[in-house]
Short mmCIF file of C-alpha atoms in Angstrom, two decimals:
data_model
loop_
_atom_site.label_atom_id
_atom_site.label_comp_id
_atom_site.label_asym_id
_atom_site.label_seq_id
_atom_site.Cartn_x
_atom_site.Cartn_y
_atom_site.Cartn_z
CA UNK U 14 0.00 0.00 0.00
CA UNK U 15 1.39 3.36 -0.99
CA UNK U 16 0.46 6.37 1.15
CA UNK U 17 1.59 9.79 0.00
CA UNK U 18 1.46 12.97 2.04
CA UNK U 19 1.34 16.00 -0.24
CA UNK U 20 4.15 18.39 0.56
CA UNK U 21 3.41 21.91 -0.59
CA UNK U 22 5.27 23.79 2.11
CA UNK U 23 2.22 24.38 4.29
CA UNK U 24 1.83 21.34 6.41
CA UNK U 25 2.87 19.60 9.57
CA UNK U 26 3.92 16.74 7.29
CA UNK U 27 6.33 15.31 9.84
CA UNK U 28 3.62 14.73 12.46
CA UNK U 29 1.29 13.21 9.88
CA UNK U 30 4.02 10.86 8.67
CA UNK U 31 4.84 9.90 12.26
CA UNK U 32 1.17 9.08 12.90
CA UNK U 33 1.10 6.63 9.99
CA UNK U 34 4.40 5.12 11.08
CA UNK U 35 2.93 4.44 14.52
CA UNK U 36 0.24 2.45 12.68
CA UNK U 37 2.96 0.48 10.90
CA UNK U 38 2.45 2.22 7.55
CA UNK U 39 5.27 3.97 5.78
CA UNK U 40 4.12 7.20 4.14
CA UNK U 41 6.12 9.18 1.63
CA UNK U 42 6.20 12.96 1.52
CA UNK U 43 6.07 14.31 -2.00
CA UNK U 44 4.91 17.09 -4.31
CA UNK U 45 5.51 15.04 -7.43
CA UNK U 46 2.43 14.54 -9.63
CA UNK U 47 3.36 10.99 -10.69
CA UNK U 48 4.06 9.92 -7.10
CA UNK U 49 0.72 11.32 -5.99
CA UNK U 50 -1.24 9.79 -8.88
CA UNK U 51 0.25 6.34 -8.32
CA UNK U 52 -0.60 6.28 -4.58
CA UNK U 53 -3.31 4.15 -3.03
CA UNK U 54 -4.08 6.84 -0.48
CA UNK U 55 -3.34 10.55 -0.54
CA UNK U 56 -3.11 12.81 2.50
CA UNK U 57 -3.54 16.55 2.04
CA UNK U 58 -2.41 18.23 5.25
CA UNK U 59 -2.15 21.93 5.97
CA UNK U 60 -1.27 24.39 8.67
CA UNK U 61 -0.88 28.10 8.09
CA UNK U 62 -2.57 30.76 6.01
CA UNK U 63 -5.06 29.80 3.27
CA UNK U 64 -3.94 32.39 0.76
CA UNK U 65 -0.24 31.44 0.95
CA UNK U 66 -1.06 27.74 0.92
CA UNK U 67 -3.28 28.11 -2.16
CA UNK U 68 -0.51 30.03 -3.93
CA UNK U 69 1.88 27.15 -3.16
CA UNK U 70 -0.62 24.63 -4.53
CA UNK U 71 -0.95 26.60 -7.75
CA UNK U 72 2.79 26.93 -8.10
CA UNK U 73 3.21 23.15 -8.03
CA UNK U 74 -0.01 22.66 -10.07
CA UNK U 75 -1.40 20.40 -7.37
CA UNK U 76 -4.56 22.51 -7.58
CA UNK U 77 -5.24 20.91 -10.98
CA UNK U 78 -4.27 17.39 -9.95
CA UNK U 79 -6.01 16.99 -6.62
CA UNK U 80 -9.71 17.40 -7.63
CA UNK U 81 -9.27 14.70 -10.30
CA UNK U 82 -7.81 12.00 -8.06
CA UNK U 83 -9.80 8.76 -7.94
CA UNK U 84 -8.21 7.12 -4.91
CA UNK U 85 -9.20 8.00 -1.32
CA UNK U 86 -7.95 11.46 -0.34
CA UNK U 87 -7.89 12.81 3.22
CA UNK U 88 -7.65 16.55 3.77
CA UNK U 89 -6.64 17.71 7.24
CA UNK U 90 -7.38 21.13 8.83
CA UNK U 91 -6.32 23.80 6.31
CA UNK U 92 -6.24 21.00 3.72
CA UNK U 93 -9.97 20.50 4.34
CA UNK U 94 -10.69 24.21 4.08
CA UNK U 95 -8.85 24.44 0.77
CA UNK U 96 -10.96 21.56 -0.59
CA UNK U 97 -14.04 23.80 -0.14
CA UNK U 98 -15.25 26.39 -2.63
CA UNK U 99 -13.99 29.46 -0.87
CA UNK U 100 -12.52 30.62 2.43
CA UNK U 101 -12.81 34.00 4.07
CA UNK U 102 -9.17 33.72 5.08
CA UNK U 103 -7.45 36.02 2.60
CA UNK U 104 -10.67 35.87 0.50
CA UNK U 105 -9.24 32.74 -1.15
CA UNK U 106 -10.84 30.57 -3.83
CA UNK U 107 -10.51 26.89 -2.89
CA UNK U 108 -10.38 23.72 -4.98
CA UNK U 109 -14.17 23.43 -5.06
CA UNK U 110 -14.28 19.71 -4.31
CA UNK U 111 -16.92 20.41 -1.68
CA UNK U 112 -18.89 22.50 -4.11
CA UNK U 113 -20.48 25.74 -2.89
CA UNK U 114 -19.25 25.18 0.65
CA UNK U 115 -17.82 28.41 2.02
CA UNK U 116 -15.43 28.52 4.97
CA UNK U 117 -16.06 31.45 7.34
CA UNK U 118 -14.40 32.98 10.40
CA UNK U 119 -15.55 32.34 13.97
CA UNK U 120 -17.20 35.32 15.60
CA UNK U 121 -14.39 37.14 17.47
CA UNK U 122 -16.74 37.53 20.43
CA UNK U 123 -15.80 33.93 21.15
CA UNK U 124 -12.27 32.81 21.89
CA UNK U 125 -10.50 32.32 18.60
CA UNK U 126 -8.74 30.04 17.68
CA UNK U 127 -11.05 27.20 18.69
CA UNK U 128 -8.19 25.29 20.28
CA UNK U 129 -8.24 22.03 22.17
CA UNK U 130 -10.23 18.82 22.56
CA UNK U 131 -13.87 18.79 21.54
CA UNK U 132 -16.22 15.90 20.89
CA UNK U 133 -17.64 14.75 17.56
CA UNK U 134 -21.41 14.57 17.13
CA UNK U 135 -23.79 13.31 14.42
CA UNK U 136 -21.10 11.04 13.03
CA UNK U 137 -21.45 8.76 10.00
CA UNK U 138 -19.40 7.08 7.23
CA UNK U 139 -15.80 6.44 8.36
CA UNK U 140 -16.50 8.31 11.61
CA UNK U 141 -19.53 6.29 12.63
CA UNK U 142 -19.19 5.29 16.30
CA UNK U 143 -16.48 7.88 16.87
CA UNK U 144 -18.10 10.27 19.31
CA UNK U 145 -15.07 11.02 21.40
CA UNK U 146 -12.89 14.11 21.82
CA UNK U 147 -10.49 15.01 19.03
CA UNK U 148 -7.99 17.84 18.79
CA UNK U 149 -8.96 21.04 16.98
CA UNK U 150 -7.04 24.22 16.30
CA UNK U 151 -8.57 26.64 13.81
CA UNK U 152 -10.04 30.11 13.41
CA UNK U 153 -12.23 29.44 10.36
CA UNK U 154 -14.87 26.76 9.92
CA UNK U 155 -17.05 25.08 7.30
CA UNK U 156 -20.75 25.31 8.16
CA UNK U 157 -22.92 22.19 8.23
CA UNK U 158 -23.63 20.99 4.68
CA UNK U 159 -24.75 17.95 2.71
CA UNK U 160 -21.11 16.78 2.82
CA UNK U 161 -20.90 16.81 6.64
CA UNK U 162 -20.09 13.40 8.14
CA UNK U 163 -19.31 14.69 11.66
CA UNK U 164 -20.18 17.90 13.51
CA UNK U 165 -18.80 19.72 16.49
CA UNK U 166 -20.25 22.39 18.74
CA UNK U 167 -18.36 25.62 19.40
CA UNK U 168 -20.08 28.97 18.91
CA UNK U 169 -22.44 27.02 16.67
CA UNK U 170 -22.48 23.55 15.16
CA UNK U 171 -19.95 23.30 12.36
CA UNK U 172 -18.52 20.61 10.07
CA UNK U 173 -15.85 18.58 11.86
CA UNK U 174 -15.51 16.27 8.86
CA UNK U 175 -16.69 16.16 5.25
CA UNK U 176 -16.98 13.58 2.53
CA UNK U 177 -17.80 13.56 -1.15
CA UNK U 178 -17.22 10.24 -2.89
CA UNK U 179 -13.50 9.41 -2.48
CA UNK U 180 -12.71 12.76 -0.86
CA UNK U 181 -12.61 12.79 2.94
CA UNK U 182 -11.62 15.73 5.07
CA UNK U 183 -11.44 16.61 8.73
CA UNK U 184 -11.11 19.95 10.47
CA UNK U 185 -9.50 18.33 13.51
CA UNK U 186 -6.07 16.74 13.58
CA UNK U 187 -6.34 12.94 13.69
CA UNK U 188 -2.54 12.76 13.92
CA UNK U 189 -2.74 14.68 17.21
CA UNK U 190 -5.92 13.14 18.60
CA UNK U 191 -4.44 10.35 20.70
CA UNK U 192 -5.89 6.85 20.44
CA UNK U 193 -9.11 8.16 18.89
CA UNK U 194 -7.09 9.76 16.10
CA UNK U 195 -5.30 6.48 15.43
CA UNK U 196 -8.66 4.74 15.19
CA UNK U 197 -9.85 7.31 12.62
CA UNK U 198 -6.70 6.95 10.52
CA UNK U 199 -7.09 3.15 10.68
CA UNK U 200 -10.69 3.52 9.41
CA UNK U 201 -9.39 5.69 6.60
CA UNK U 202 -6.72 3.11 5.68
CA UNK U 203 -9.53 0.58 5.23
CA UNK U 204 -10.96 2.68 2.39
CA UNK U 205 -8.77 1.02 -0.24
CA UNK Q 20 -18.19 21.10 24.21
CA UNK Q 21 -14.60 22.33 24.30
CA UNK Q 22 -12.71 20.67 27.16
CA UNK Q 23 -10.35 22.19 29.69
CA UNK Q 24 -6.78 21.06 29.09
CA UNK Q 25 -4.31 19.52 31.54
CA UNK Q 26 -0.83 20.52 30.44
CA UNK Q 27 2.28 19.01 31.99
CA UNK Q 28 5.31 21.22 31.40
CA UNK Q 29 8.84 19.93 30.97
CA UNK Q 30 11.75 22.29 31.50
CA UNK Q 31 14.63 21.02 29.40
CA UNK Q 32 18.31 21.58 29.95
CA UNK Q 33 20.84 19.72 27.80
CA UNK Q 34 18.20 17.22 26.78
CA UNK Q 35 17.02 16.43 30.32
CA UNK Q 36 13.91 17.46 32.24
CA UNK Q 37 14.56 19.78 35.16
CA UNK Q 38 12.33 21.85 37.40
CA UNK Q 39 13.35 24.66 39.66
CA UNK Q 40 11.71 26.21 42.64
CA UNK Q 41 11.09 29.86 41.86
CA UNK Q 42 13.32 29.39 38.81
CA UNK Q 43 16.35 28.40 40.88
CA UNK Q 44 17.82 25.18 42.29
CA UNK Q 45 17.24 22.74 39.46
CA UNK Q 46 16.54 19.08 40.19
CA UNK Q 47 16.73 16.35 37.52
CA UNK Q 48 13.37 14.73 36.83
CA UNK Q 49 14.11 12.43 33.95
CA UNK Q 50 14.25 11.76 30.26
CA UNK Q 51 11.86 14.08 28.36
CA UNK Q 52 10.86 11.60 25.64
CA UNK Q 53 10.01 8.90 28.17
CA UNK Q 54 8.12 11.39 30.32
CA UNK Q 55 6.24 12.67 27.26
CA UNK Q 56 5.14 9.14 26.37
CA UNK Q 57 3.96 8.44 29.90
CA UNK Q 58 2.00 11.72 30.08
CA UNK Q 59 0.44 11.12 26.69
CA UNK Q 60 -0.65 7.59 27.66
CA UNK Q 61 -1.98 8.82 30.99
CA UNK Q 62 -4.30 11.37 29.40
CA UNK Q 63 -2.38 14.65 29.28
CA UNK Q 64 -4.13 16.90 26.77
CA UNK Q 65 -0.98 18.60 25.51
CA UNK Q 66 2.61 19.14 26.60
CA UNK Q 67 4.85 22.16 26.87
CA UNK Q 68 8.64 21.91 26.57
CA UNK Q 69 10.65 24.91 27.70
CA UNK Q 70 14.27 24.90 26.66
CA UNK Q 71 16.35 26.61 29.30
CA UNK Q 72 19.66 25.75 27.63
CA UNK Q 73 21.45 28.72 26.18
CA UNK Q 74 24.33 27.09 24.32
CA UNK Q 75 24.49 26.24 20.64
CA UNK Q 76 25.02 22.51 21.34
CA UNK Q 77 22.04 22.59 23.65
CA UNK Q 78 19.86 24.01 20.88
CA UNK Q 79 20.83 21.16 18.57
CA UNK Q 80 20.04 18.63 21.30
CA UNK Q 81 16.64 20.32 21.65
CA UNK Q 82 15.81 19.86 17.96
CA UNK Q 83 16.69 16.19 18.20
CA UNK Q 84 14.48 15.89 21.29
CA UNK Q 85 11.56 17.62 19.54
CA UNK Q 86 11.81 15.17 16.67
CA UNK Q 87 11.86 12.18 19.01
CA UNK Q 88 8.88 13.53 20.92
CA UNK Q 89 6.91 14.03 17.69
CA UNK Q 90 7.68 10.45 16.64
CA UNK Q 91 6.65 9.09 20.04
CA UNK Q 92 3.42 10.85 20.99
CA UNK Q 93 0.10 11.63 19.35
CA UNK Q 94 -1.02 14.69 21.30
CA UNK Q 95 -0.06 18.29 20.54
CA UNK Q 96 2.96 19.94 22.08
CA UNK Q 97 4.44 23.41 22.36
CA UNK Q 98 8.12 24.25 22.40
CA UNK Q 99 9.54 27.43 23.88
CA UNK Q 100 12.80 28.95 25.03
CA UNK Q 101 15.38 30.82 23.01
CA UNK Q 102 13.22 31.35 19.92
CA UNK Q 103 14.13 34.73 18.50
CA UNK Q 104 13.65 34.44 14.75
CA UNK Q 105 11.41 32.97 12.06
CA UNK Q 106 14.21 30.49 11.29
CA UNK Q 107 14.30 29.20 14.89
CA UNK Q 108 10.55 28.69 14.81
CA UNK Q 109 10.54 27.10 11.35
CA UNK Q 110 13.11 24.49 12.43
CA UNK Q 111 11.11 23.50 15.50
CA UNK Q 112 7.84 23.29 13.58
CA UNK Q 113 9.51 21.30 10.82
CA UNK Q 114 10.74 18.83 13.44
CA UNK Q 115 7.22 18.25 14.69
CA UNK Q 116 6.38 20.96 17.24
CA UNK Q 117 2.74 22.06 16.96
CA UNK Q 118 3.11 25.46 18.59
CA UNK Q 119 6.05 27.62 19.51
CA UNK Q 120 6.16 29.90 22.48
CA UNK Q 121 8.05 33.19 22.64
CA UNK Q 122 8.81 35.22 25.73
CA UNK Q 123 11.78 37.62 26.12
CA UNK Q 124 12.45 37.85 22.39
CA UNK Q 125 8.89 39.09 21.79
CA UNK Q 126 9.25 41.79 24.45
CA UNK Q 127 12.49 42.97 22.86
CA UNK Q 128 11.02 42.77 19.37
CA UNK Q 129 7.19 42.73 19.42
CA UNK Q 130 7.18 42.58 15.65
CA UNK Q 131 8.39 38.98 15.95
CA UNK Q 132 4.88 37.95 17.05
CA UNK Q 133 3.43 39.54 13.94
CA UNK Q 134 5.95 37.88 11.66
CA UNK Q 135 5.45 34.47 13.26
CA UNK Q 136 1.67 34.75 13.04
CA UNK Q 137 1.78 35.79 9.41
CA UNK Q 138 4.17 33.03 8.48
CA UNK Q 139 2.78 30.12 10.50
CA UNK Q 140 -0.71 31.24 11.53
CA UNK Q 141 -1.64 32.65 14.94
CA UNK Q 142 -2.71 29.21 16.19
CA UNK Q 143 1.02 28.34 16.22
CA UNK Q 144 2.12 31.33 18.28
CA UNK Q 145 2.00 31.22 22.07
CA UNK Q 146 3.11 34.28 24.01
CA UNK Q 147 4.62 33.21 27.32
CA UNK Q 148 4.63 35.89 30.01
CA UNK Q 149 6.36 35.72 33.40
CA UNK Q 150 5.11 38.37 35.80
CA UNK Q 151 5.30 39.37 39.44
CA UNK Q 152 3.09 41.62 41.56
CA UNK Q 153 5.12 44.66 42.61
CA UNK Q 154 3.46 47.57 44.45
CA UNK Q 155 0.07 46.32 43.34
CA UNK Q 156 1.10 46.16 39.69
CA UNK Q 157 1.83 43.02 37.66
CA UNK Q 158 5.26 43.62 36.12
CA UNK Q 159 6.59 41.54 33.21
CA UNK Q 160 10.00 39.88 33.68
CA UNK Q 161 12.44 38.57 31.08
CA UNK Q 162 15.11 35.89 30.80
CA UNK Q 163 13.49 33.33 33.05
CA UNK Q 164 12.47 35.92 35.60
CA UNK Q 165 15.85 37.57 36.00
CA UNK Q 166 15.21 40.94 34.35
CA UNK Q 167 12.43 43.32 35.38
CA UNK Q 168 10.77 45.44 32.68
CA UNK Q 169 8.43 48.41 32.73
CA UNK Q 170 5.76 46.43 30.94
CA UNK Q 171 2.48 45.81 32.70
CA UNK Q 172 1.11 42.28 32.36
CA UNK Q 173 -2.39 42.98 31.06
CA UNK Q 174 -1.31 45.70 28.65
CA UNK Q 175 1.38 43.43 27.24
CA UNK Q 176 -1.01 40.48 26.94
CA UNK Q 177 -3.45 42.64 25.00
CA UNK Q 178 -0.76 43.99 22.73
CA UNK Q 179 0.62 40.51 22.03
CA UNK Q 180 -2.85 39.30 21.04
CA UNK Q 181 -3.31 42.32 18.78
CA UNK Q 182 0.00 41.47 17.14
CA UNK Q 183 -1.21 37.94 16.41
CA UNK Q 184 -0.51 35.68 19.42
CA UNK Q 185 -3.01 32.81 19.41
CA UNK Q 186 -2.62 31.78 23.04
CA UNK Q 187 -1.22 33.16 26.30
CA UNK Q 188 0.85 31.17 28.76
CA UNK Q 189 0.90 33.26 31.92
CA UNK Q 190 3.23 32.28 34.76
CA UNK Q 191 2.91 34.06 38.05
CA UNK Q 192 6.43 34.18 39.48
CA UNK Q 193 4.93 34.88 42.90
CA UNK Q 194 3.09 31.56 42.78
CA UNK Q 195 5.54 29.42 40.81
CA UNK Q 196 7.06 26.69 42.96
CA UNK Q 197 5.02 27.58 46.04
CA UNK Q 198 2.33 24.90 45.55
CA UNK Q 199 -0.21 27.27 47.08
CA UNK Q 200 -2.48 27.49 44.06
CA UNK Q 201 -2.69 29.51 40.85
CA UNK Q 202 -2.82 33.33 40.66
CA UNK Q 203 -6.60 33.32 40.50
CA UNK Q 204 -7.26 37.07 40.54
CA UNK Q 205 -4.81 37.82 37.75
CA UNK Q 206 -5.97 34.87 35.66
CA UNK Q 207 -9.58 35.92 36.14
CA UNK Q 208 -8.79 39.38 34.89
CA UNK Q 209 -6.65 38.09 32.03
CA UNK Q 210 -9.40 35.78 30.77
CA UNK Q 211 -11.81 38.70 30.71
CA UNK Q 212 -9.65 41.08 28.70
CA UNK Q 213 -8.31 38.86 25.91
CA UNK Q 214 -10.25 36.48 23.69
CA UNK Q 215 -7.61 33.89 22.93
CA UNK Q 216 -7.06 30.70 24.95
CA UNK Q 217 -5.10 31.10 28.20
CA UNK Q 218 -2.83 28.58 29.92
CA UNK Q 219 -2.57 29.16 33.67
CA UNK Q 220 0.86 28.46 35.12
CA UNK Q 221 2.58 28.69 38.47
CA UNK Q 222 1.56 27.55 41.93
CA UNK Q 223 -0.22 24.27 41.41
CA UNK Q 224 0.21 21.94 44.39
CA UNK Q 225 -2.88 19.75 44.51
CA UNK Q 226 -5.97 18.70 42.58
CA UNK Q 227 -8.18 21.34 44.16
CA UNK Q 228 -5.98 24.05 42.64
CA UNK Q 229 -6.93 22.78 39.17
CA UNK Q 230 -10.59 22.81 40.13
CA UNK Q 231 -10.33 26.33 41.53
CA UNK Q 232 -8.64 27.79 38.46
CA UNK Q 233 -11.17 26.22 36.08
CA UNK Q 234 -14.18 27.22 38.15
CA UNK Q 235 -13.07 30.70 39.14
CA UNK Q 236 -11.53 31.92 35.89
CA UNK Q 237 -12.20 31.33 32.22
CA UNK Q 238 -8.76 29.89 31.49
CA UNK Q 239 -8.61 27.02 29.00
CA UNK Q 240 -5.67 25.05 30.28
CA UNK Q 241 -3.74 24.60 33.50
CA UNK Q 242 -0.06 23.83 33.48
CA UNK Q 243 2.05 22.14 36.12
CA UNK Q 244 5.43 20.48 36.28
CA UNK Q 245 6.79 19.01 39.49
CA UNK Q 246 3.49 17.71 40.87
CA UNK Q 247 3.33 15.53 37.77
CA UNK Q 248 7.04 14.72 37.44
CA UNK Q 249 7.29 13.49 41.01
CA UNK Q 250 3.98 11.64 40.89
CA UNK Q 251 2.27 13.81 43.51
CA UNK Q 252 -0.70 14.12 41.17
CA UNK Q 253 -1.62 11.29 38.78
CA UNK Q 254 -3.30 12.60 35.63
CA UNK Q 255 -6.05 9.92 35.49
CA UNK Q 256 -6.96 10.68 39.15
CA UNK Q 257 -6.96 14.41 38.43
CA UNK Q 258 -9.26 13.99 35.45
CA UNK Q 259 -11.69 11.82 37.38
CA UNK Q 260 -11.69 14.38 40.19
CA UNK Q 261 -12.38 17.29 37.83
CA UNK Q 262 -15.16 15.40 36.05
CA UNK Q 263 -16.78 14.66 39.42
CA UNK Q 264 -16.72 18.41 39.99
CA UNK Q 265 -18.58 19.00 36.71
CA UNK Q 266 -15.64 20.43 34.82
CA UNK Q 267 -15.58 19.53 31.13
CA UNK Q 268 -12.57 17.24 30.73
CA UNK Q 269 -11.51 14.82 28.02
#
């Protein structure tokens, strides 16, 4: 099984790789189109600013490649937000995989970032039965939509995870979510 | 519901965990990677590593330690101490740190906070503040509490948040090492004037102190070192105790 973590200069790729290694799976870190296309599973991580990250994606033309992948893809945190149609962060156009879904900023009346452990609710698909606490750290969120496969409550209910066909995405960090996170990554590995 | 975090802190010198009493008189408390694993398995919600080594060799040892920690645990961790440039921060983040904390360097160059936030996102940037109550005013101290400044705690906290800090780690030097409880009044005030997460630090001696700080202030996390390192408080017991007291805990 070949697992590739997309490296576009905006991710905590090391932690994601380490998480797969703890599950006994070697993951390669690459920005090469052929490597990515020939993978069984693709991880699209992301930490940082949406506008810069999107610019990096365009530079390496991953923005054209990613939406056309047929194998299971997992977007994490900023990766998830960039898979949406648009994000308010830097007024950035996303990849549009989760069509018409617009990422918005938390109301600054609440503590932002939403940082720490919060529990998943209304879970289905690969997150069915996972109602435990997972680790979040983000200032923008995707509202509930037809793609939502898990929600979370902060200032309002928002999408903790999304799915459209072979595209999965989570706002939280499974690689930092303890045993629960490992369980989620194991569920994702079963998608092949 | 967002949970309150229990945050063991490991002071690191030359790759080993140490903890001082009022920042002096260091006592060895073990191997940081092993400690990190134990805390992670026992239910710690995140970890903080503060590098108190000043030498170049020490810094390299720290990077190696950060990498080993990232390989070994699956909870988030923050690294602080001696970070004074974007390059320092980038290296730590690249080696697996989730957040970096800046203290003295941010006071000397507040623009550093802005640069770090722009480059890595404000969720990555923790502003650590050491302060002491002097003549009824909370004064900010630098260099591990050795240098007094004219800065006032709350004004500095506000400014740091405006510059882009995503979290505040406030240590009361008056309480640190005393085991008499957290600086409740100051933490209460702090959590009312800034709207980023706050980590309370300094003074924790027993489980009730955690309960008090979570019930009496709006802080998000409570940090302690020696009570955990020396096994005076076991994290699973602490979490059960806090849950029994209706505090939202993972």
